Short mmCIF file of C-alpha atoms and ligand atoms in Angstrom, two decimals:
data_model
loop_
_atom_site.label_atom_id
_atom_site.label_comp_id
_atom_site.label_asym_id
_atom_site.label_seq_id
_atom_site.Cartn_x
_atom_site.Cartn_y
_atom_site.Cartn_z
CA UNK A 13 0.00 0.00 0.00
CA UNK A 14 2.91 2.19 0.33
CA UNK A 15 4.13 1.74 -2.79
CA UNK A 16 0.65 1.95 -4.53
CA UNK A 17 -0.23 5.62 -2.58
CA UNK A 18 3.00 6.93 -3.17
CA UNK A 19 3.01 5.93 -7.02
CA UNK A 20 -0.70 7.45 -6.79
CA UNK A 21 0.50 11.09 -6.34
CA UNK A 22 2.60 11.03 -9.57
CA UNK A 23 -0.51 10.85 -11.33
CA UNK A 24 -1.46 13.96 -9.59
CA UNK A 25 1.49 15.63 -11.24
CA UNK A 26 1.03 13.91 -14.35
CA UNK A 27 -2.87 15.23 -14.32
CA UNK A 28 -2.19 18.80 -13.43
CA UNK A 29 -4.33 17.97 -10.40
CA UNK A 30 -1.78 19.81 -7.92
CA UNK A 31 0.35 22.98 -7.34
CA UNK A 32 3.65 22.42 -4.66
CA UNK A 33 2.69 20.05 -2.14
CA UNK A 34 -0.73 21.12 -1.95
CA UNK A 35 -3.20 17.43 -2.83
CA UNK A 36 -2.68 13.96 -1.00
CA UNK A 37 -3.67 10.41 -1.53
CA UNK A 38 -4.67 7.95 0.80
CA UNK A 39 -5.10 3.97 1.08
CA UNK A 40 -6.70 2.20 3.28
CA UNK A 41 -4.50 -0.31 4.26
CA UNK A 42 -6.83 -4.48 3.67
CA UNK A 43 -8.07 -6.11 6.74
CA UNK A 44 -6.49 -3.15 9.20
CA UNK A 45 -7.66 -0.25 11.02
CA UNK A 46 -5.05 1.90 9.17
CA UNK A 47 -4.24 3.95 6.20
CA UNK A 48 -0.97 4.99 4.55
CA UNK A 49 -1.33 8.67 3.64
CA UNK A 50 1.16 11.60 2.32
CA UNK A 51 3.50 12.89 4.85
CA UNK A 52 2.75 16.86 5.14
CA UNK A 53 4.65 19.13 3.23
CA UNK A 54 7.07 17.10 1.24
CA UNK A 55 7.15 17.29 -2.68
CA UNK A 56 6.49 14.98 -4.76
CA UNK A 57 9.60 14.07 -6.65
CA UNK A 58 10.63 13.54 -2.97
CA UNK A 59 7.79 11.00 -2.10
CA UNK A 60 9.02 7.59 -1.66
CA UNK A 61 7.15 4.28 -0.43
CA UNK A 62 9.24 4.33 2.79
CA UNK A 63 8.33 8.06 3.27
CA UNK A 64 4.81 7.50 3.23
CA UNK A 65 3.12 7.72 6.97
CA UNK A 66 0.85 4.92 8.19
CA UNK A 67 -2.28 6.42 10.56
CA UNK A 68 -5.37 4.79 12.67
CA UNK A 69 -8.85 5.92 12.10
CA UNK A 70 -7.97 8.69 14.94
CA UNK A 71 -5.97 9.79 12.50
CA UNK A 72 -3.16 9.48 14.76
CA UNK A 73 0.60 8.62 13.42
CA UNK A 74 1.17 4.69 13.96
CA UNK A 75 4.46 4.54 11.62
CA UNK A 76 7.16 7.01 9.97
CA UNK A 77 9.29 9.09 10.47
CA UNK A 78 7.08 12.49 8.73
CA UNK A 79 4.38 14.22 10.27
CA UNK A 80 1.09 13.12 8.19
CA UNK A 81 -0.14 15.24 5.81
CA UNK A 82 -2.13 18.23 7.34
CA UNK A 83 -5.83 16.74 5.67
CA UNK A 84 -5.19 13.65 8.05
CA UNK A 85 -8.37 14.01 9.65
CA UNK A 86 -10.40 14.54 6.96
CA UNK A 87 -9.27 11.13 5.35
CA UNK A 88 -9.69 9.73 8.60
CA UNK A 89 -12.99 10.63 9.26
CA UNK A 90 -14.06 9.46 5.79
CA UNK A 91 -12.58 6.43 6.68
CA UNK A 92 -14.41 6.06 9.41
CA UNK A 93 -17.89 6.72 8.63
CA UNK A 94 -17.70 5.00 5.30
CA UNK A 95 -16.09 1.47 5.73
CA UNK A 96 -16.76 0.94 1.80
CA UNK A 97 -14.03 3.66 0.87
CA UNK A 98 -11.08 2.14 0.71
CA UNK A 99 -9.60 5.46 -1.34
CA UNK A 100 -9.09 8.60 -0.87
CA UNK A 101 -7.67 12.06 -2.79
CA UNK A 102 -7.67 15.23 -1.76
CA UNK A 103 -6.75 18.23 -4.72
CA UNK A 104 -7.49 21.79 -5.25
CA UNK A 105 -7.68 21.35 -9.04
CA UNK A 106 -7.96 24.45 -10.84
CA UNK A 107 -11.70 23.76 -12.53
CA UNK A 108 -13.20 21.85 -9.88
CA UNK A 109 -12.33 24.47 -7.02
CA UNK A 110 -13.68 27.54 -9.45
CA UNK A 111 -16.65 25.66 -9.13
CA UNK A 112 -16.02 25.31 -5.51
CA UNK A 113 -15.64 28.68 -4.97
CA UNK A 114 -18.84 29.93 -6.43
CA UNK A 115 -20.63 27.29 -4.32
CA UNK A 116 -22.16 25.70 -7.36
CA UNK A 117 -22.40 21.71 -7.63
CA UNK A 118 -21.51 20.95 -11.56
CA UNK A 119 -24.66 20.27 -13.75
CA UNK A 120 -24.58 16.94 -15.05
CA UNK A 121 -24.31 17.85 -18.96
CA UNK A 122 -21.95 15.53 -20.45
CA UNK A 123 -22.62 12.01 -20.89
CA UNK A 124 -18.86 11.04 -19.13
CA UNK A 125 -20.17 12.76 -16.06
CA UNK A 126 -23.57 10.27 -15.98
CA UNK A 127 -21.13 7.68 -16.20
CA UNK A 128 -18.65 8.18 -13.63
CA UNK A 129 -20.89 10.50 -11.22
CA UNK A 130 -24.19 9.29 -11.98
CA UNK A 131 -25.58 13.01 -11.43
CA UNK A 132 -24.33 16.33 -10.43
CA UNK A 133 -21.04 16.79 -8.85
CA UNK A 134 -22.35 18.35 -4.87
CA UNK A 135 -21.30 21.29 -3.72
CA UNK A 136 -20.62 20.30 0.11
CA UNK A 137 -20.71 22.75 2.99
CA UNK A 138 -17.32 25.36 4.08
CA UNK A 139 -15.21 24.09 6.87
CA UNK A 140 -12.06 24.66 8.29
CA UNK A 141 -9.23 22.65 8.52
CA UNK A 142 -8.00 20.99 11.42
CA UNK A 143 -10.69 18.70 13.32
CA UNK A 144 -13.73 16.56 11.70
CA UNK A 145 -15.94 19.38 10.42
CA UNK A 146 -14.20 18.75 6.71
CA UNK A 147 -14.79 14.87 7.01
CA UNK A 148 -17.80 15.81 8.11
CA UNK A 149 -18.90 17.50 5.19
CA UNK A 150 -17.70 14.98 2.75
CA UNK A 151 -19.60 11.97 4.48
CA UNK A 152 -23.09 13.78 5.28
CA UNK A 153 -22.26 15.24 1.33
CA UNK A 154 -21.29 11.53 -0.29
CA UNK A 155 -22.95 9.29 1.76
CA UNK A 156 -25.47 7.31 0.03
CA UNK A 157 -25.13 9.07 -3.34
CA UNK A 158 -23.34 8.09 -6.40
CA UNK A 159 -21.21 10.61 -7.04
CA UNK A 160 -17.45 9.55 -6.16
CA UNK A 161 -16.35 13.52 -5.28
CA UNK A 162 -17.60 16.55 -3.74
CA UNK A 163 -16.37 20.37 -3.90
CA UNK A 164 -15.70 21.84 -0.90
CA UNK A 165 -16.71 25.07 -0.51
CA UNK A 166 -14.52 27.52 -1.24
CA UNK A 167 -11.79 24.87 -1.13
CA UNK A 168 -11.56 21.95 -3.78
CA UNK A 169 -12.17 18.19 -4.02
CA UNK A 170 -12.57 15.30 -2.00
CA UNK A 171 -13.04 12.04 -4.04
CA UNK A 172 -13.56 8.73 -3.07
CA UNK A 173 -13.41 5.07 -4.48
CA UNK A 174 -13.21 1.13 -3.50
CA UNK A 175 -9.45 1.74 -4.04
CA UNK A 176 -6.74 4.61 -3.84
CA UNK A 177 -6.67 4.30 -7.67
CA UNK A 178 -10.47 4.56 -8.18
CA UNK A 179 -10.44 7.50 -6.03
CA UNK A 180 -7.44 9.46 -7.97
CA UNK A 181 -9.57 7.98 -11.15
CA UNK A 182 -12.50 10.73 -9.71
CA UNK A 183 -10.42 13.54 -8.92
CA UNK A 184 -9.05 13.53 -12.51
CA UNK A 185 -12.66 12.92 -14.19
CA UNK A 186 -14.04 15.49 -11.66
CA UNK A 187 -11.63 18.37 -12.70
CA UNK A 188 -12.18 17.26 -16.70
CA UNK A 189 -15.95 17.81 -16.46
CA UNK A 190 -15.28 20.99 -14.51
CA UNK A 191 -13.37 22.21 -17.11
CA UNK A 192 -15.46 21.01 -20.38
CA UNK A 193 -18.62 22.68 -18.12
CA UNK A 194 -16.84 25.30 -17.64
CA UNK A 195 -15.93 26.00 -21.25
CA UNK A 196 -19.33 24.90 -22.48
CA UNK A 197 -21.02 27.89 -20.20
CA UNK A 198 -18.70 30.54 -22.20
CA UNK A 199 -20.83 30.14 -25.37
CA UNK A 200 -24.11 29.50 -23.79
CA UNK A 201 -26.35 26.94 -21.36
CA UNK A 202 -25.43 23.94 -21.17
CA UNK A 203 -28.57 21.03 -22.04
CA UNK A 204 -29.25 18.87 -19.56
CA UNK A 205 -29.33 15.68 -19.90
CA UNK A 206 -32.73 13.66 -18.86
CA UNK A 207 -32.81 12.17 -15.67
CA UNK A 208 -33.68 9.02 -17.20
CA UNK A 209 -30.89 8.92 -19.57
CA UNK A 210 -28.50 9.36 -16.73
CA UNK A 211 -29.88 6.56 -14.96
CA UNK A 212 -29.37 4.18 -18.02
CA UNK A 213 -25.80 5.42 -18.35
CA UNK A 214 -24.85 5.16 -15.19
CA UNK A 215 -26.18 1.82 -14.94
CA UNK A 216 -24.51 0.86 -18.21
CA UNK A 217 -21.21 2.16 -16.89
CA UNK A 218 -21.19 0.87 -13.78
CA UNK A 219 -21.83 -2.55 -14.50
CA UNK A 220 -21.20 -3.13 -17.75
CA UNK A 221 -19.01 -1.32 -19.49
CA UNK A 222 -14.97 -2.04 -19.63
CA UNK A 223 -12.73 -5.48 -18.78
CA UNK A 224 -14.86 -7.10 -15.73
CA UNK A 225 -11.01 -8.06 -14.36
CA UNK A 226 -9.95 -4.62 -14.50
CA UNK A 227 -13.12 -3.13 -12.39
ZN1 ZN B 330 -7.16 21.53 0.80
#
């Protein structure tokens, strides 16, 4: 798992997800109370799997050397509260937190965005960081809906997934659709699509579509 998180941040990079240190991935770590996270403030060309910090659910540091990156909590609490998240990824991509900023969830107009998000991306609530309030927000925001991410308000992106690499998978689909949305609403309104038509697709992505090996 230490391996896979830390490999997991170079597709932040790779993405454009991430400026200086500033977006994390966790794991949680099979069959254990634990999760291997980012440890705070170190860059990513630095990141190696021995660097990487391993946490409880408290969020409190179990192994390494690094203090844990400073959205511990957050992942922790997610953790938590939602024992099917196994994944976690934490950006303030440049789309997704213009939408975050205005306070407005991101209209599900694309047919990609049925797919993956099954709906609207959710604006959840503002919160500071430092105890649960931002973990909080993502659970009473994610929590029995089927989108994998939520923007923070005023802040950026928490996304979600039954692994570390389904998770990063969301962030980078969240800030695409953010930015084709985006670029859509300088020429007009978007159409929406109807809500029967995202059903279908969602349902046809989710559990049909690509290698069943792979899913
Ligand atoms: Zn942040």
């Amino acid at each position: 798992m230490r391996e896979n998180v830390c490999a997991l941040h170079r597709e932040l990079v790779r993405n454009n997800l991430v400026a200086w240190t500033a977006g994390n991935v966790s794991g949680r770590v099979p069959g254990e109370d634990l999760f291997v996270i980012k440890p705070s403030g170190v860059s990513y060309d630095d990141l190696t799997p021995e660097s990487m910090v391993v946490c409880d659910l408290d969020g409190d540091l179990v192994e390494g050397s690094l203090a844990p990156s400073s959205d511990t909590a957050a992942h922790a609490y997610i953790y938590r509260h939602m024992p099917e998240v196994n994944g976690v990824v934490h950006t303030h991509s440049t789309y997704a937190s213009a939408w975050a900023a205005r306070g407005e969830p991101i209209p599900c107009v694309l047919t990609a965005m049925a797919d993956e998000f099954g709906g609207e991306i959710p604006v959840g609530p503002f919160a500071l960081i430092g105890g649960d309030d931002i973990g909080k927000g993502v659970v009473a925001t994610l929590r029995g809906g089927r989108s994998p991410a939520v923007l923070m308000r005023n802040h950026g992106v928490f996304a979600i997934g039954d692994s570390p690499k389904a998770a990063v998978k969301a962030a980078v689909m969240c800030e695409d659709v953010a930015r084709t949305v985006h670029v859509s609403r300088q020429l007009g309104e978007p159409l929406p699509i109807p809500q029967d038509d995202v059903d279908r697709l969602y349902d046809r992505y989710q559990n049909v579509y690509g290698q069943r090996s792979n899913r």
